[in-house]
Amino acid sequence: MGLEKKQIEIIAVSAMFGLLAIVLAWQLWPSAKTTDGKEPLESPGSYREQLQKAEMAVKGLSRLREETEELQKKRDAALKEVPLETDHTWLSRQVNEHAARAGVKDVSQRYLPAAAGGGSLGDELKTNYSERTWELRMQCGYHELGQFLAGIEGANRFLEVTDISIEGNDPAGQKVVLIVRYLTGKGKDAQPPAPTTR
């Protein structure tokens, strides 16, 4: 009888410890907790909330993609409205850039159509290019003129300086006139540029 009583006590104590372990596990298990009345993460309501957030994020990405595509279309349409730079404006800009670097002043440019087209080009160049002659007027000293000539001689499509003349002497520098030959692409705008002065 004493043995049975001992066994009952052991079973009772084990059961109490088992219940205590279950209660502790329930309290410590994160998914079983509810804080501030919120549903646990594993509850159906919580899954529904996470799914709604994901759907909203996907919709936001779709809207952002559509806005980006619309902006790209507007940009492409705007670029089509911008006229491409012609050979003449490009060559004129090259002359102005070299003049600025060399310190040359009062540069004016004039296209000479009567002198255009020379026959000294090779067959490969004749296919895609034509010769054009420009008159460049400027005010500079000999040092600046040398720098300017060195600059344009290294420029793309430059052929040669065919004539140099000095029209007058000025304390600020010589009045120099250059006749230069350039290549221009065939089929490009053949109208002479408006005279430009720096």
Coordinates of C-alpha atoms in Angstrom, one line a residue:
M1 CA 0.0 0.0 0.0
G2 CA 2.9 2.3 0.8
L3 CA 4.4 1.6 -2.6
E4 CA 1.2 2.5 -4.4
K5 CA 0.9 5.8 -2.6
K6 CA 4.5 6.6 -3.6
Q7 CA 3.7 5.8 -7.2
I8 CA 0.6 8.0 -7.1
E9 CA 2.6 10.9 -5.7
I10 CA 5.3 10.5 -8.4
I11 CA 2.6 10.5 -11.1
A12 CA 0.9 13.5 -9.6
V13 CA 4.2 15.5 -9.4
S14 CA 5.1 14.5 -13.0
A15 CA 1.7 15.6 -14.2
M16 CA 2.1 18.9 -12.4
F17 CA 5.5 19.5 -14.0
G18 CA 4.0 18.5 -17.4
L19 CA 1.2 21.0 -17.0
L20 CA 3.6 23.7 -15.9
A21 CA 5.8 23.0 -18.9
I22 CA 2.8 23.3 -21.2
V23 CA 1.8 26.6 -19.6
L24 CA 5.3 28.0 -19.9
A25 CA 5.6 26.8 -23.5
W26 CA 2.3 28.5 -24.3
Q27 CA 3.5 31.8 -22.7
L28 CA 6.9 31.8 -24.3
W29 CA 5.9 30.6 -27.9
P30 CA 5.8 33.8 -30.1
S31 CA 3.0 32.7 -32.3
A32 CA 0.7 32.1 -29.4
K33 CA 1.1 35.6 -28.0
T34 CA -1.2 38.5 -28.7
T35 CA 0.1 42.0 -28.0
D36 CA -2.2 45.0 -27.6
G37 CA -5.1 43.0 -28.8
K38 CA -3.4 42.3 -32.2
E39 CA -3.8 38.9 -33.9
P40 CA -0.9 36.5 -33.9
L41 CA 1.3 36.5 -37.0
E42 CA 0.1 33.0 -38.0
S43 CA -3.5 33.9 -37.8
P44 CA -5.6 34.1 -41.0
G45 CA -6.2 37.8 -40.5
S46 CA -2.4 38.5 -40.3
Y47 CA -1.8 36.5 -43.5
R48 CA -4.6 38.5 -45.2
E49 CA -3.0 41.8 -44.1
Q50 CA 0.4 40.8 -45.4
L51 CA -1.1 39.7 -48.7
Q52 CA -2.9 43.0 -49.1
K53 CA 0.4 44.9 -48.5
A54 CA 2.1 42.8 -51.2
E55 CA -0.8 43.4 -53.6
M56 CA -0.5 47.2 -53.0
A57 CA 3.3 47.1 -53.6
V58 CA 2.8 45.2 -56.9
K59 CA 0.1 47.8 -58.0
G60 CA 2.5 50.6 -57.0
L61 CA 5.3 49.1 -59.2
S62 CA 2.9 48.7 -62.1
R63 CA 1.9 52.4 -61.8
L64 CA 5.5 53.4 -61.6
R65 CA 6.4 51.4 -64.7
E66 CA 3.6 53.0 -66.6
E67 CA 4.7 56.5 -65.6
T68 CA 8.3 55.7 -66.6
E69 CA 7.1 54.5 -70.0
E70 CA 5.0 57.6 -70.5
L71 CA 8.0 59.9 -69.6
Q72 CA 10.2 58.0 -72.0
K73 CA 7.6 58.5 -74.8
K74 CA 7.5 62.2 -74.0
R75 CA 11.3 62.5 -74.0
D76 CA 11.5 60.6 -77.4
A77 CA 8.9 62.9 -78.9
A78 CA 10.8 66.0 -77.6
L79 CA 14.1 64.7 -79.1
K80 CA 12.4 64.3 -82.5
E81 CA 11.5 68.0 -82.5
V82 CA 15.2 69.1 -81.9
P83 CA 16.8 69.6 -85.3
L84 CA 20.1 67.7 -85.9
E85 CA 23.2 69.9 -86.1
T86 CA 24.1 70.5 -89.8
D87 CA 27.7 70.2 -91.1
H88 CA 27.9 74.0 -91.4
T89 CA 26.9 74.7 -87.8
W90 CA 29.2 71.9 -86.6
L91 CA 32.2 73.3 -88.5
S92 CA 31.3 76.9 -87.3
R93 CA 31.3 75.7 -83.7
Q94 CA 34.7 74.0 -84.2
V95 CA 36.2 77.3 -85.5
N96 CA 34.8 79.2 -82.5
E97 CA 36.1 76.7 -80.0
H98 CA 39.7 76.8 -81.5
A99 CA 39.5 80.6 -81.6
A100 CA 38.5 80.8 -77.9
R101 CA 41.4 78.5 -76.9
A102 CA 43.9 80.5 -78.9
G103 CA 42.7 83.9 -77.7
V104 CA 41.7 85.0 -81.1
K105 CA 39.1 87.9 -81.1
D106 CA 36.3 89.2 -83.4
V107 CA 36.0 86.0 -85.5
S108 CA 33.6 86.1 -88.4
Q109 CA 32.9 83.2 -90.8
R110 CA 31.6 83.2 -94.3
Y111 CA 30.9 80.3 -96.6
L112 CA 32.1 80.7 -100.1
P113 CA 29.8 78.7 -102.4
A114 CA 31.6 79.7 -105.6
A115 CA 34.8 77.9 -104.3
A116 CA 32.9 74.8 -103.2
G117 CA 33.4 71.4 -104.6
G118 CA 37.1 71.1 -105.6
G119 CA 38.3 68.1 -107.5
S120 CA 41.3 67.0 -105.4
L121 CA 39.4 64.5 -103.3
G122 CA 40.1 60.7 -103.6
D123 CA 37.4 58.4 -104.8
E124 CA 36.5 57.1 -101.3
L125 CA 36.1 60.7 -100.0
K126 CA 34.1 61.8 -103.0
T127 CA 31.5 59.1 -102.3
N128 CA 30.5 60.7 -99.0
Y129 CA 32.0 64.2 -98.8
S130 CA 32.3 67.4 -100.7
E131 CA 34.9 70.2 -100.3
R132 CA 33.7 73.5 -98.9
T133 CA 35.7 76.7 -98.6
W134 CA 35.3 79.2 -95.8
E135 CA 36.5 82.7 -95.2
L136 CA 37.5 83.4 -91.6
R137 CA 38.2 87.0 -90.5
M138 CA 39.7 87.6 -87.1
Q139 CA 41.8 90.0 -85.0
C140 CA 44.9 88.5 -83.3
G141 CA 48.6 88.7 -82.9
Y142 CA 51.1 86.3 -84.6
H143 CA 51.3 84.1 -81.5
E144 CA 47.5 83.7 -81.3
L145 CA 47.3 83.1 -85.1
G146 CA 49.9 80.3 -84.8
Q147 CA 47.9 78.7 -82.0
F148 CA 44.7 79.0 -83.9
L149 CA 46.2 77.5 -87.1
A150 CA 47.6 74.6 -85.1
G151 CA 44.2 74.0 -83.6
I152 CA 42.2 73.9 -86.9
E153 CA 44.9 71.8 -88.6
G154 CA 44.2 69.1 -86.1
A155 CA 40.4 69.5 -86.4
N156 CA 38.2 66.8 -87.9
R157 CA 37.5 67.3 -91.6
F158 CA 40.0 70.1 -92.0
L159 CA 41.9 70.0 -95.3
E160 CA 44.1 73.0 -95.7
V161 CA 44.6 76.8 -95.4
T162 CA 44.7 78.1 -99.0
D163 CA 45.3 81.7 -98.3
I164 CA 46.3 84.1 -95.5
S165 CA 46.2 87.9 -95.9
I166 CA 46.6 90.8 -93.4
E167 CA 44.2 93.7 -94.1
G168 CA 45.4 96.1 -91.4
N169 CA 47.5 96.7 -88.4
D170 CA 45.9 97.5 -85.1
P171 CA 47.3 97.9 -81.6
A172 CA 45.0 95.1 -80.4
G173 CA 46.3 92.8 -83.1
Q174 CA 46.4 92.1 -86.9
K175 CA 43.3 91.9 -89.1
V176 CA 43.8 88.5 -90.6
V177 CA 41.8 86.8 -93.3
L178 CA 42.1 83.1 -93.8
I179 CA 40.6 81.0 -96.6
V180 CA 40.3 77.4 -95.5
R181 CA 38.9 74.2 -97.0
Y182 CA 36.8 71.7 -95.1
L183 CA 35.0 68.5 -95.9
T184 CA 31.2 68.3 -95.5
G185 CA 29.0 65.3 -95.8
K186 CA 27.0 64.9 -99.0
G187 CA 23.3 65.3 -98.7
K188 CA 23.6 67.6 -95.7
D189 CA 22.2 71.1 -95.5
A190 CA 24.1 73.1 -98.1
Q191 CA 23.0 76.5 -97.0
P192 CA 25.8 78.8 -95.7
P193 CA 25.6 79.6 -92.0
A194 CA 24.8 83.1 -90.9
P195 CA 28.0 85.1 -90.2
T196 CA 29.0 84.8 -86.6
T197 CA 31.2 87.1 -84.6
R198 CA 33.0 86.5 -81.3

